[in-house]
Amino acid sequence: MSAPITPSTAPEKGIVNPPGTTLVKKPYPFWLGGVAASLAASVTHPLDLTKVRLQTSGDKGMLNSMRKTVAANGFTGLFDGLTGTLLRQMTYSMMRFAVYDAAKEALQDGPGPMPAWRMALAGSIAGGVAGVFGNPAELMMVRMQADKAKPPEKRYNYRNSIQGLYRMTQQEGIASWYRGVVPNGFRAVLMNMSQLASYDWFKEQLISNKLLTDGPVCHFVASLGAGTVATTVCSPADVLKSRIMNAQGAGTTSTIAVIRQSLAAEGPMFMFKGWVPAWMRLQPTTILIFLILEQLKSGIDKYRQAGGKAL
């Protein structure tokens, strides 16, 4: 049973502590990660768009691809498919953060820091669940981002992500929502195992070794390490996912068919095509997500300590 609070006891993060009561652990709102990810993705969307177009077209070089997009569609063309990105963040990202927190709590065995392998296991569980749950939004995001890089006759021309899902259901059936779910799910496992777990590990190491105190600088350094690890681990699955989801025509959408065709045309390094824009996109996204998320949590802590009960 928790001990009563004394005047010298500092409130802990995430703790609700009305005067005269015992410490009560209360989880953060499940949607918090989705909000943080949506805000971050809105800023970094042009880099994500460029990464997808490099992976699915014959464009050469990140800057050349961005110039091509602006020349064809204006500056706003860099934000094509933003509704798909936001839908993806409020499904996939919201789910992965919520499940990761729940999995860490279930896997925690006694006091003290959680071992790295348990963090990685919690991240893998979160990625597997979120990868399946968020696959329709992921598919829509990839299609909308890649659309204007195609010849006009091959474009989907979705107005927004919701209308796109409706049209896809009418034209391709509900099963089309889960095209590419295997590589996408595998990528989600890798992403969350590497990104979420490595962020927690870097943060814990920085604090426990007294290199940094818990604060924005620590969060920045930990997220920098997490973004680099995640980009490298996830690149092969990310390329396969984008190519499968964007493929058209019978016999061209299976994982094996895409791997065979890509190897024959480009060699094994196709798995790291778009690594630089992927890193440049994921790095600021990772930094922004965790900085925003930590600040949102801090704000909720202050709100709760002031007696707020709505969150």
Rosetta silent file (secondary structure, phi, psi, omega in degrees, C-alpha in Angstrom):
SEQUENCE: MSAPITPSTAPEKGIVNPPGTTLVKKPYPFWLGGVAASLAASVTHPLDLTKVRLQTSGDKGMLNSMRKTVAANGFTGLFDGLTGTLLRQMTYSMMRFAVYDAAKEALQDGPGPMPAWRMALAGSIAGGVAGVFGNPAELMMVRMQADKAKPPEKRYNYRNSIQGLYRMTQQEGIASWYRGVVPNGFRAVLMNMSQLASYDWFKEQLISNKLLTDGPVCHFVASLGAGTVATTVCSPADVLKSRIMNAQGAGTTSTIAVIRQSLAAEGPMFMFKGWVPAWMRLQPTTILIFLILEQLKSGIDKYRQAGGKAL
SCORE:     score description
SCORE:     0.000 S_00000001
   1 L     0.000  141.206 -176.970    0.000    0.000    0.000 S_00000001
   2 L   -70.611  146.239  178.899    1.311    3.459   -0.836 S_00000001
   3 L   -80.663  147.761  178.314    2.549    5.655    1.972 S_00000001
   4 E   -62.335  152.642  178.010    0.718    8.922    2.719 S_00000001
   5 L   -74.800  136.414  172.742    2.233   12.085    1.319 S_00000001
   6 L  -109.277  163.761 -178.711    4.218   14.212    3.752 S_00000001
   7 L   -58.274  -24.787 -177.681    5.080   17.887    3.216 S_00000001
   8 L   -90.252   -2.120 -178.057    8.623   16.906    2.225 S_00000001
   9 L   -88.356  118.512  179.975    7.521   14.376   -0.362 S_00000001
  10 L   -77.928  135.631  178.117    7.729   15.761   -3.909 S_00000001
  11 L   -62.699  141.701  178.029    4.869   14.711   -6.227 S_00000001
  12 L   -91.675  157.607  177.701    5.922   12.270   -8.920 S_00000001
  13 L   -62.713  138.796  177.235    5.131   12.608  -12.596 S_00000001
  14 L    77.769    9.685 -176.780    1.819   11.056  -13.537 S_00000001
  15 E  -105.867  135.729  174.715    0.662   10.963   -9.900 S_00000001
  16 E   -99.325  123.904 -173.561   -2.645   12.327   -8.667 S_00000001
  17 L  -139.991   72.424  174.420   -2.255   13.488   -5.090 S_00000001
  18 L   -60.101  147.295 -178.322   -5.172   15.366   -3.532 S_00000001
  19 L   -55.700  136.906  177.245   -4.268   16.621   -0.035 S_00000001
  20 L    80.720    7.508  179.580   -4.633   14.026    2.704 S_00000001
  21 L  -115.280  171.782  176.687   -4.736   11.043    0.342 S_00000001
  22 E   -86.160  160.682  177.388   -2.252    8.393   -0.662 S_00000001
  23 L   -62.557  130.794  179.954   -0.279    8.465   -3.912 S_00000001
  24 E  -126.043  121.869  178.601   -2.387    7.078   -6.725 S_00000001
  25 E   -77.118  128.078  177.827   -0.875    6.154  -10.062 S_00000001
  26 L  -129.440  126.918 -179.325   -3.005    7.316  -12.937 S_00000001
  27 L   -68.342  156.977  174.761   -2.081    6.652  -16.575 S_00000001
  28 L   -73.408  157.471  178.309   -1.865    9.467  -19.065 S_00000001
  29 L   -54.536  138.249 -174.937   -4.728    9.806  -21.613 S_00000001
  30 L   -63.507  -23.972 -175.564   -4.445    7.116  -24.287 S_00000001
  31 L   -86.636   -1.993 -172.868   -4.728    9.705  -27.085 S_00000001
  32 H   -60.857  -43.589  179.768   -1.743   11.763  -25.957 S_00000001
  33 H   -63.536  -36.083  178.210    0.751   10.027  -28.265 S_00000001
  34 H   -65.909  -39.355  178.185   -1.534   10.524  -31.266 S_00000001
  35 H   -65.793  -46.264  179.089   -1.795   14.265  -30.627 S_00000001
  36 H   -60.598  -43.538 -179.083    1.996   14.609  -30.238 S_00000001
  37 H   -67.335  -36.257  179.105    2.606   12.590  -33.411 S_00000001
  38 H   -65.856  -43.183  178.909    0.037   14.618  -35.397 S_00000001
  39 H   -63.732  -43.640 -179.721    1.659   17.913  -34.441 S_00000001
  40 H   -66.289  -43.755 -177.066    5.121   16.594  -35.305 S_00000001
  41 H   -66.657  -29.472  178.176    4.017   15.038  -38.616 S_00000001
  42 H   -64.375  -33.065 -179.900    2.376   18.284  -39.745 S_00000001
  43 H   -76.491  -40.542 -171.989    5.783   19.989  -39.562 S_00000001
  44 H   -97.780    7.798 -175.603    7.796   17.227  -41.237 S_00000001
  45 H   -54.469  -42.028 -179.779    5.257   16.171  -43.875 S_00000001
  46 H   -57.505  -35.672  178.577    7.269   17.492  -46.906 S_00000001
  47 H   -71.581  -37.446  177.807   10.180   15.206  -46.009 S_00000001
  48 H   -65.987  -41.849  177.252    7.888   12.215  -45.565 S_00000001
  49 H   -59.171  -45.729 -179.423    6.257   12.953  -48.921 S_00000001
  50 H   -65.238  -39.853  178.009    9.671   13.132  -50.610 S_00000001
  51 H   -59.336  -46.412 -179.105   10.810    9.878  -49.012 S_00000001
  52 H   -64.001  -40.546 -178.741    7.752    8.019  -50.342 S_00000001
  53 H   -69.739  -33.919  173.887    8.184    9.466  -53.854 S_00000001
  54 H   -64.764  -38.088 -177.277   11.846    8.468  -53.938 S_00000001
  55 H   -73.924  -26.372 -172.541   10.885    4.942  -52.896 S_00000001
  56 H  -113.031   -0.172 -178.241    8.093    4.551  -55.436 S_00000001
  57 L  -132.567 -175.283  179.040    9.305    6.504  -58.476 S_00000001
  58 L   -93.194   12.281  179.437   12.384    7.042  -60.581 S_00000001
  59 L   -59.527  144.285  179.815   13.248   10.346  -58.903 S_00000001
  60 L  -119.124  116.923  175.517   16.933   10.786  -58.096 S_00000001
  61 L    88.583  139.057 -176.760   17.985   12.746  -55.016 S_00000001
  62 H   -63.919  -50.315 -177.171   15.951   14.350  -52.262 S_00000001
  63 H   -65.538  -37.995  177.880   16.388   17.985  -53.324 S_00000001
  64 H   -63.435  -41.144  178.812   15.713   17.163  -56.977 S_00000001
  65 H   -64.698  -40.535  179.697   12.509   15.367  -56.007 S_00000001
  66 H   -67.161  -40.475  177.009   11.365   18.324  -53.877 S_00000001
  67 H   -62.555  -40.395  179.078   12.110   20.785  -56.709 S_00000001
  68 H   -62.389  -41.240  179.074   10.142   18.584  -59.101 S_00000001
  69 H   -64.450  -45.869 -179.295    7.158   18.572  -56.726 S_00000001
  70 H   -66.129  -40.091  179.675    7.186   22.365  -56.291 S_00000001
  71 H   -63.448  -37.483 -176.207    7.587   22.952  -60.047 S_00000001
  72 H   -83.182  -35.870 -170.256    4.613   20.721  -60.852 S_00000001
  73 H  -129.934    6.131 -178.448    2.227   21.579  -58.011 S_00000001
  74 L    79.774  176.029 -178.713    3.538   24.667  -56.232 S_00000001
  75 H   -60.058  -36.081 -179.689    4.737   24.921  -52.637 S_00000001
  76 H   -65.490  -17.289  176.716    1.481   23.448  -51.356 S_00000001
  77 H   -62.507  -23.052  177.385    2.324   20.311  -53.326 S_00000001
  78 H   -69.456  -11.027 -179.984    4.797   19.461  -50.548 S_00000001
  79 H  -113.209   17.990  173.736    1.759   18.918  -48.322 S_00000001
  80 L   -57.299  136.389  176.493   -0.137   16.572  -50.659 S_00000001
  81 L    80.065   15.219 -178.500   -1.728   13.771  -48.646 S_00000001
  82 H   -62.499  -35.172  179.481   -1.627   15.615  -45.307 S_00000001
  83 H   -64.823  -34.257  175.757   -5.094   14.355  -44.359 S_00000001
  84 H   -66.128  -38.263  178.283   -3.840   10.809  -44.844 S_00000001
  85 H   -64.511  -44.131 -179.008   -0.881   11.561  -42.584 S_00000001
  86 H   -66.717  -39.564  176.387   -3.110   12.984  -39.836 S_00000001
  87 H   -61.759  -40.233  179.416   -5.486   10.017  -40.059 S_00000001
  88 H   -63.811  -42.266 -178.839   -2.494    7.716  -39.768 S_00000001
  89 H   -66.734  -35.958 -178.357   -1.158    9.494  -36.676 S_00000001
  90 H   -85.600    3.620  170.728   -4.508    9.375  -34.895 S_00000001
  91 H  -116.204  -70.063 -177.264   -4.828    5.634  -35.554 S_00000001
  92 H   -60.618  -54.302 -175.076   -1.387    4.025  -35.793 S_00000001
  93 H   -68.323  -40.412  177.452    0.576    6.425  -33.565 S_00000001
  94 H   -59.121  -43.140 -178.459   -2.161    6.780  -30.985 S_00000001
  95 H   -68.647  -40.548 -175.432   -2.410    3.005  -30.704 S_00000001
  96 H   -66.837  -40.067  178.381    1.324    2.352  -30.516 S_00000001
  97 H   -68.839  -40.759  179.878    1.925    4.759  -27.634 S_00000001
  98 H   -63.889  -45.626 -178.819   -1.128    3.524  -25.732 S_00000001
  99 H   -69.631  -36.477  179.057   -0.215   -0.157  -26.135 S_00000001
 100 H   -60.948  -45.056  178.719    3.467    0.504  -25.348 S_00000001
 101 H   -62.955  -42.357  179.625    2.587    2.101  -22.010 S_00000001
 102 H   -66.602  -39.931 -179.717    0.224   -0.752  -21.175 S_00000001
 103 H   -67.448  -40.148  177.366    2.766   -3.398  -22.206 S_00000001
 104 H   -61.622  -41.407  178.893    5.530   -1.785  -20.130 S_00000001
 105 H   -63.671  -40.453 -179.828    3.266   -1.790  -17.091 S_00000001
 106 H   -70.051  -31.728 -176.708    2.400   -5.461  -17.628 S_00000001
 107 H   -90.315   -9.399 -179.941    6.059   -6.441  -18.150 S_00000001
 108 L   -64.580  127.323 -177.624    7.441   -4.438  -15.220 S_00000001
 109 L  -123.709   87.814  179.660    8.903   -6.878  -12.680 S_00000001
 110 L    88.651  174.896 -179.445    9.713   -5.131   -9.441 S_00000001
 111 L   -72.964  169.415  178.126   11.114   -1.642   -8.758 S_00000001
 112 L    94.560  172.428 -179.501   13.932   -0.032  -10.656 S_00000001
 113 L   -62.538  146.210  177.804   14.586    0.548  -14.372 S_00000001
 114 L   -77.546  135.701  176.403   13.142   -1.929  -16.833 S_00000001
 115 L   -58.565  151.985 -176.780   15.749   -4.068  -18.663 S_00000001
 116 H   -59.100  -37.046 -177.308   16.319   -3.117  -22.300 S_00000001
 117 H   -67.818  -30.969  176.663   14.959   -6.428  -23.580 S_00000001
 118 H   -71.797  -37.813  174.389   11.651   -5.849  -21.798 S_00000001
 119 H   -60.147  -45.034 -179.799   11.417   -2.373  -23.324 S_00000001
 120 H   -63.577  -38.623  178.284   12.079   -3.892  -26.748 S_00000001
 121 H   -65.554  -42.445  177.600    9.428   -6.559  -26.149 S_00000001
 122 H   -62.176  -40.927  177.623    6.892   -3.914  -25.108 S_00000001
 123 H   -64.689  -38.744  178.612    7.751   -1.917  -28.241 S_00000001
 124 H   -64.620  -42.678  177.908    7.354   -4.996  -30.441 S_00000001
 125 H   -61.380  -46.642  179.550    3.915   -5.732  -28.976 S_00000001
 126 H   -60.605  -42.353 -179.722    2.853   -2.122  -29.491 S_00000001
 127 H   -65.518  -40.445  179.590    4.126   -2.152  -33.075 S_00000001
 128 H   -62.715  -45.165 -179.939    2.347   -5.380  -33.959 S_00000001
 129 H   -66.993  -48.098 -176.662   -1.013   -4.157  -32.660 S_00000001
 130 H   -67.806  -34.320 -179.844   -0.677   -0.645  -34.117 S_00000001
 131 H   -61.988  -39.884  178.201    0.610   -1.914  -37.476 S_00000001
 132 H   -73.935  -46.665 -177.457   -2.562   -3.944  -38.048 S_00000001
 133 H   -62.536  -39.064 -175.225   -4.928   -1.335  -36.581 S_00000001
 134 L   -94.903    5.424 -175.249   -3.411    1.533  -38.561 S_00000001
 135 H   -59.168  -43.803  179.219   -2.830   -0.254  -41.890 S_00000001
 136 H   -58.787  -41.892  179.141   -5.784    1.339  -43.763 S_00000001
 137 H   -69.151  -36.754  177.113   -4.619    4.840  -42.820 S_00000001
 138 H   -62.569  -44.561  179.058   -1.014    3.949  -43.658 S_00000001
 139 H   -60.881  -44.956  179.863   -2.100    2.694  -47.080 S_00000001
 140 H   -64.666  -40.690  179.146   -4.104    5.839  -47.750 S_00000001
 141 H   -60.811  -45.557 -179.076   -1.212    8.069  -46.681 S_00000001
 142 H   -64.142  -44.107 -179.569    1.234    6.329  -49.046 S_00000001
 143 H   -62.942  -43.363 -177.661   -1.165    6.478  -51.997 S_00000001
 144 H   -69.509  -35.981  179.269   -1.966   10.140  -51.518 S_00000001
 145 H   -69.957  -36.735 -175.959    1.688   11.121  -51.108 S_00000001
 146 H   -85.468  -11.848 -165.981    2.835    9.213  -54.193 S_00000001
 147 H   -59.969  -50.404 -172.769   -0.127   10.139  -56.417 S_00000001
 148 H   -77.159   -4.175  173.629    1.036   13.302  -58.169 S_00000001
 149 H   -85.282   -6.138 -178.443    4.418   11.782  -58.995 S_00000001
 150 L   -94.448  163.096  170.428    2.606    9.346  -61.340 S_00000001
 151 L   -59.755  147.324 -176.413    1.350    9.866  -64.902 S_00000001
 152 H   -51.867  -37.734 -176.298   -2.178   11.377  -64.812 S_00000001
 153 H   -71.180  -13.723 -179.012   -3.821    8.171  -66.074 S_00000001
 154 H  -106.819    5.547 -178.351   -2.434    6.175  -63.144 S_00000001
 155 L   -80.545  151.286  175.902   -3.396    8.540  -60.341 S_00000001
 156 L   -83.646  -34.035  178.044   -5.992    7.731  -57.694 S_00000001
 157 L    57.014   44.593  174.688   -7.034   11.396  -57.297 S_00000001
 158 L   -72.208  137.731  178.645   -8.482   11.000  -53.817 S_00000001
 159 L   -73.531  -39.779  178.008   -9.894   14.274  -52.438 S_00000001
 160 L  -157.970  177.107 -173.009   -9.025   13.377  -48.846 S_00000001
 161 H   -67.727  -36.666 -178.781   -8.270   10.301  -46.764 S_00000001
 162 H   -69.259  -45.573  177.424  -11.890    9.512  -45.795 S_00000001
 163 H   -63.731  -34.906  178.407  -13.154    9.776  -49.369 S_00000001
 164 H   -64.164  -42.406  177.794  -10.156    7.706  -50.452 S_00000001
 165 H   -64.189  -39.084  178.752  -11.032    4.879  -48.061 S_00000001
 166 H   -63.713  -47.190  179.115  -14.629    4.953  -49.288 S_00000001
 167 H   -64.315  -40.188 -179.668  -13.575    4.790  -52.950 S_00000001
 168 H   -63.348  -38.929  177.999  -11.033    2.081  -52.274 S_00000001
 169 H   -64.724  -42.468  179.912  -13.716   -0.013  -50.555 S_00000001
 170 H   -65.516  -43.140 -171.320  -16.104    0.448  -53.494 S_00000001
 171 H   -87.862  -31.799 -172.725  -13.530   -0.279  -56.195 S_00000001
 172 H  -121.354   -6.400 -179.856  -11.248   -2.853  -54.547 S_00000001
 173 L    88.747  159.730 -176.950  -13.264   -4.320  -51.674 S_00000001
 174 H   -64.462  -26.987  179.998  -12.756   -4.085  -47.916 S_00000001
 175 H   -63.150  -22.744 -179.424   -9.864   -6.551  -48.111 S_00000001
 176 H   -65.784  -18.847  178.624   -7.840   -3.840  -49.898 S_00000001
 177 H   -62.185  -23.389 -175.547   -7.559   -2.030  -46.565 S_00000001
 178 H  -112.652   23.249  170.352   -5.024   -4.633  -45.513 S_00000001
 179 L   -64.570  132.802  179.005   -2.858   -4.690  -48.615 S_00000001
 180 L    76.835   12.890 -175.822    0.746   -4.673  -47.448 S_00000001
 181 H   -65.375  -29.322 -179.212   -0.217   -5.485  -43.846 S_00000001
 182 H   -68.033  -56.006  177.316    2.610   -8.051  -43.515 S_00000001
 183 H   -65.952  -32.511  178.766    5.529   -5.729  -44.385 S_00000001
 184 H   -67.574  -42.163  177.662    3.756   -2.815  -42.693 S_00000001
 185 H   -65.524  -40.281  178.724    3.218   -4.853  -39.518 S_00000001
 186 H   -64.615  -42.151  177.542    6.810   -6.078  -39.618 S_00000001
 187 H   -63.776  -39.959 -179.758    8.038   -2.512  -40.085 S_00000001
 188 H   -64.129  -38.617  176.194    5.830   -1.334  -37.207 S_00000001
 189 H   -61.926  -48.434  179.990    7.323   -3.985  -34.924 S_00000001
 190 H   -62.253  -43.441 -177.721   10.841   -2.916  -35.919 S_00000001
 191 H   -61.336  -49.497 -175.176   10.020    0.790  -35.615 S_00000001
 192 H   -75.591  -32.623  174.501    8.531    0.622  -32.154 S_00000001
 193 H   -62.392  -40.916 -176.033   11.061   -1.888  -30.874 S_00000001
 194 H   -86.688  -42.469 -174.834   13.860    0.425  -32.005 S_00000001
 195 H   -78.455  -56.678 -176.158   12.342    3.897  -31.577 S_00000001
 196 H   -67.246  -46.221 -178.087   10.251    3.697  -28.402 S_00000001
 197 H   -67.190  -41.275 -178.586   12.513    1.270  -26.561 S_00000001
 198 H   -69.973  -32.163  175.627   15.740    3.027  -27.547 S_00000001
 199 H   -61.976  -49.326  179.050   14.324    6.403  -26.496 S_00000001
 200 H   -61.680  -39.194 -179.243   13.500    5.049  -23.050 S_00000001
 201 H   -67.230  -48.511  178.609   16.902    3.322  -22.861 S_00000001
 202 H   -59.535  -43.310 -178.798   18.881    6.406  -23.918 S_00000001
 203 H   -62.703  -45.026 -179.300   16.884    8.581  -21.535 S_00000001
 204 H   -64.596  -40.394  179.650   17.398    6.210  -18.615 S_00000001
 205 H   -66.150  -42.345  179.941   21.137    5.929  -19.312 S_00000001
 206 H   -62.557  -39.748 -178.077   21.587    9.695  -19.555 S_00000001
 207 H   -77.939  -47.243 -176.214   19.776   10.267  -16.250 S_00000001
 208 H   -66.699  -30.735  177.723   21.138    7.298  -14.256 S_00000001
 209 L   -89.900    8.766  176.059   24.737    8.056  -15.272 S_00000001
 210 L    57.665   30.589  175.245   24.191   11.713  -14.315 S_00000001
 211 L   -79.578  -35.805  177.719   25.099   12.904  -17.807 S_00000001
 212 L  -145.994  155.052  172.678   21.925   14.973  -18.023 S_00000001
 213 L   -91.541  159.272 -178.755   18.956   15.751  -15.810 S_00000001
 214 L   -65.653  111.937 -178.204   15.410   14.915  -16.868 S_00000001
 215 L  -178.845 -175.595 -175.772   14.386   17.818  -19.075 S_00000001
 216 H   -55.899  -38.466 -179.759   14.187   19.062  -22.672 S_00000001
 217 H   -65.445  -44.128  176.758   17.949   18.664  -23.352 S_00000001
 218 H   -60.871  -43.922 -179.985   17.866   15.055  -22.135 S_00000001
 219 H   -63.321  -38.520  178.873   14.723   14.381  -24.201 S_00000001
 220 H   -63.806  -49.365 -177.735   16.388   15.903  -27.286 S_00000001
 221 H   -64.589  -43.005 -179.929   19.554   13.779  -27.005 S_00000001
 222 H   -63.611  -40.369 -179.837   17.596   10.582  -26.287 S_00000001
 223 H   -72.096  -29.590  175.536   15.287   11.157  -29.251 S_00000001
 224 H   -62.783  -45.651  176.743   18.278   11.888  -31.522 S_00000001
 225 H   -64.275  -41.376 -178.350   19.705    8.459  -30.729 S_00000001
 226 H   -64.372  -39.827 -179.716   16.296    6.811  -31.081 S_00000001
 227 H   -66.193  -38.299  179.235   15.686    8.331  -34.529 S_00000001
 228 H   -68.194  -44.703  178.372   19.026    7.152  -35.905 S_00000001
 229 H   -60.412  -47.306 -175.732   18.563    3.613  -34.596 S_00000001
 230 H   -65.751  -39.835  179.937   15.002    3.415  -35.922 S_00000001
 231 H   -60.296  -45.831 -176.830   15.852    4.722  -39.416 S_00000001
 232 H   -67.671  -43.580 -177.736   18.575    2.137  -39.949 S_00000001
 233 H   -66.994  -36.203 -169.627   16.593   -0.798  -38.573 S_00000001
 234 H   -94.351   -9.235 -172.298   13.405    0.031  -40.474 S_00000001
 235 H   -55.315  -49.844 -178.386   14.665    1.054  -43.925 S_00000001
 236 H   -58.933  -46.323 -179.606   14.250   -2.317  -45.737 S_00000001
 237 H   -66.935  -33.378 -179.591   10.716   -2.902  -44.453 S_00000001
 238 H   -65.780  -43.594  179.128    9.791    0.734  -45.122 S_00000001
 239 H   -63.594  -46.725 -179.805   10.825    0.519  -48.790 S_00000001
 240 H   -61.304  -43.450  179.867    8.950   -2.772  -49.303 S_00000001
 241 H   -58.922  -47.309 -178.486    5.833   -1.416  -47.597 S_00000001
 242 H   -62.779  -41.790 -177.432    5.744    1.689  -49.816 S_00000001
 243 H   -70.982  -37.887  179.405    6.255   -0.287  -53.039 S_00000001
 244 H   -68.277  -45.274 -177.750    3.638   -2.937  -52.219 S_00000001
 245 H   -65.870  -27.909 -176.562    1.015   -0.410  -51.139 S_00000001
 246 H   -96.174   -2.891 -176.189    1.588    1.663  -54.272 S_00000001
 247 L   -72.105  150.695  177.160    1.723   -1.247  -56.746 S_00000001
 248 L  -131.155  144.666  176.716   -0.949   -1.683  -59.421 S_00000001
 249 L   101.198  144.727 -179.312   -1.885   -4.740  -61.470 S_00000001
 250 L   -63.689  141.514  175.902   -2.343   -8.426  -60.735 S_00000001
 251 L    80.148    4.983 -177.734    0.719  -10.368  -59.687 S_00000001
 252 L  -116.275    0.164 -172.050    2.724   -7.280  -58.697 S_00000001
 253 L  -104.545   -5.134  179.754    1.558   -6.649  -55.135 S_00000001
 254 L   -77.373  155.701 -179.419    2.948   -9.631  -53.217 S_00000001
 255 H   -59.968  -44.310 -178.151    6.025   -9.209  -51.044 S_00000001
 256 H   -63.791  -42.659 -179.633    7.979  -11.842  -53.001 S_00000001
 257 H   -63.008  -42.345 -179.795    7.093  -10.284  -56.374 S_00000001
 258 H   -66.123  -41.622  179.168    8.182   -6.816  -55.243 S_00000001
 259 H   -63.448  -44.551 -178.183   11.466   -8.132  -53.808 S_00000001
 260 H   -63.107  -47.189 -179.155   12.219  -10.119  -56.982 S_00000001
 261 H   -64.943  -41.032 -177.982   11.476   -7.212  -59.315 S_00000001
 262 H   -69.751  -40.157  177.513   13.393   -4.692  -57.190 S_00000001
 263 H   -62.787  -43.045 -178.766   16.455   -6.928  -56.835 S_00000001
 264 H   -65.254  -36.993 -175.190   16.561   -7.557  -60.583 S_00000001
 265 H   -86.432  -32.390 -170.009   16.265   -3.876  -61.449 S_00000001
 266 H  -128.626  -12.292 -176.569   18.309   -2.209  -58.700 S_00000001
 267 L    83.780  174.671 -173.567   20.268   -4.787  -56.689 S_00000001
 268 H   -64.393  -21.955 -178.875   20.148   -5.321  -52.905 S_00000001
 269 H   -71.132   -3.412  175.683   20.801   -1.660  -52.062 S_00000001
 270 H   -60.033  -25.871 -177.561   17.219   -0.881  -53.115 S_00000001
 271 H   -66.783  -16.341  178.989   16.339   -1.724  -49.488 S_00000001
 272 H  -115.134   16.810  176.742   18.069    1.480  -48.378 S_00000001
 273 L   -66.830  133.575 -178.102   16.767    3.736  -51.130 S_00000001
 274 L    82.485   13.541 -177.694   15.532    6.950  -49.591 S_00000001
 275 H   -61.839  -43.152 -176.930   17.576    6.420  -46.380 S_00000001
 276 H   -62.585  -53.180  176.401   18.792   10.043  -46.250 S_00000001
 277 H   -64.885  -29.987  176.561   15.343   11.654  -46.548 S_00000001
 278 H   -63.553  -44.725  178.365   13.982    8.908  -44.278 S_00000001
 279 H   -65.343  -44.556 -179.046   16.580    9.830  -41.638 S_00000001
 280 H   -66.851  -29.065  176.017   16.035   13.554  -42.176 S_00000001
 281 H   -80.142  -46.907 -175.816   12.284   13.029  -41.877 S_00000001
 282 H   -70.670  -33.657 -177.171   12.320   10.578  -38.992 S_00000001
 283 H   -62.827  -55.933  176.923   14.947   12.440  -36.972 S_00000001
 284 H   -64.858  -33.025  177.678   13.035   15.723  -36.574 S_00000001
 285 H   -62.808  -46.369  179.735    9.776   13.765  -36.313 S_00000001
 286 H   -61.836  -45.542  179.772   11.184   11.634  -33.501 S_00000001
 287 H   -61.147  -47.827 -178.515   12.625   14.676  -31.730 S_00000001
 288 H   -64.487  -42.399 -179.402    9.381   16.638  -32.080 S_00000001
 289 H   -57.583  -51.581 -174.538    7.179   13.715  -31.008 S_00000001
 290 H   -72.993  -36.469  175.707    9.072   13.073  -27.787 S_00000001
 291 H   -62.957  -45.521  179.357    9.637   16.747  -26.944 S_00000001
 292 H   -65.554  -44.225 -178.323    5.927   17.479  -27.484 S_00000001
 293 H   -62.031  -43.597  179.754    4.842   14.317  -25.678 S_00000001
 294 H   -64.030  -38.175  178.513    7.027   15.059  -22.655 S_00000001
 295 H   -70.055  -37.445  175.926    5.676   18.616  -22.489 S_00000001
 296 H   -63.213  -42.617  177.778    2.085   17.387  -22.777 S_00000001
 297 H   -63.171  -42.421  178.642    2.726   14.936  -19.937 S_00000001
 298 H   -61.234  -40.793  178.234    4.326   17.708  -17.871 S_00000001
 299 H   -63.931  -40.184  178.379    1.293   19.908  -18.476 S_00000001
 300 H   -67.225  -38.543  176.603   -1.065   17.128  -17.392 S_00000001
 301 H   -58.187  -46.627 -178.915    1.038   16.545  -14.253 S_00000001
 302 H   -65.088  -39.569  179.110    0.740   20.214  -13.313 S_00000001
 303 H   -62.224  -44.464 -179.811   -2.981   20.176  -14.073 S_00000001
 304 H   -67.308  -40.872 -179.550   -3.527   17.132  -11.863 S_00000001
 305 H   -66.340  -24.375  177.141   -1.391   18.508   -9.039 S_00000001
 306 L   -83.405    0.184  177.060   -3.506   21.661   -9.124 S_00000001
 307 L   103.925    0.588  179.453   -6.586   19.489   -8.518 S_00000001
 308 L   -65.245  141.918 -176.027   -7.803   18.981  -12.082 S_00000001
 309 L  -123.650   -5.085 -176.348   -9.788   15.798  -12.621 S_00000001
 310 L   -74.375  -24.561 -177.916  -10.828   15.889  -16.296 S_00000001
 311 L  -118.682    0.000    0.000   -7.525   14.382  -17.537 S_00000001
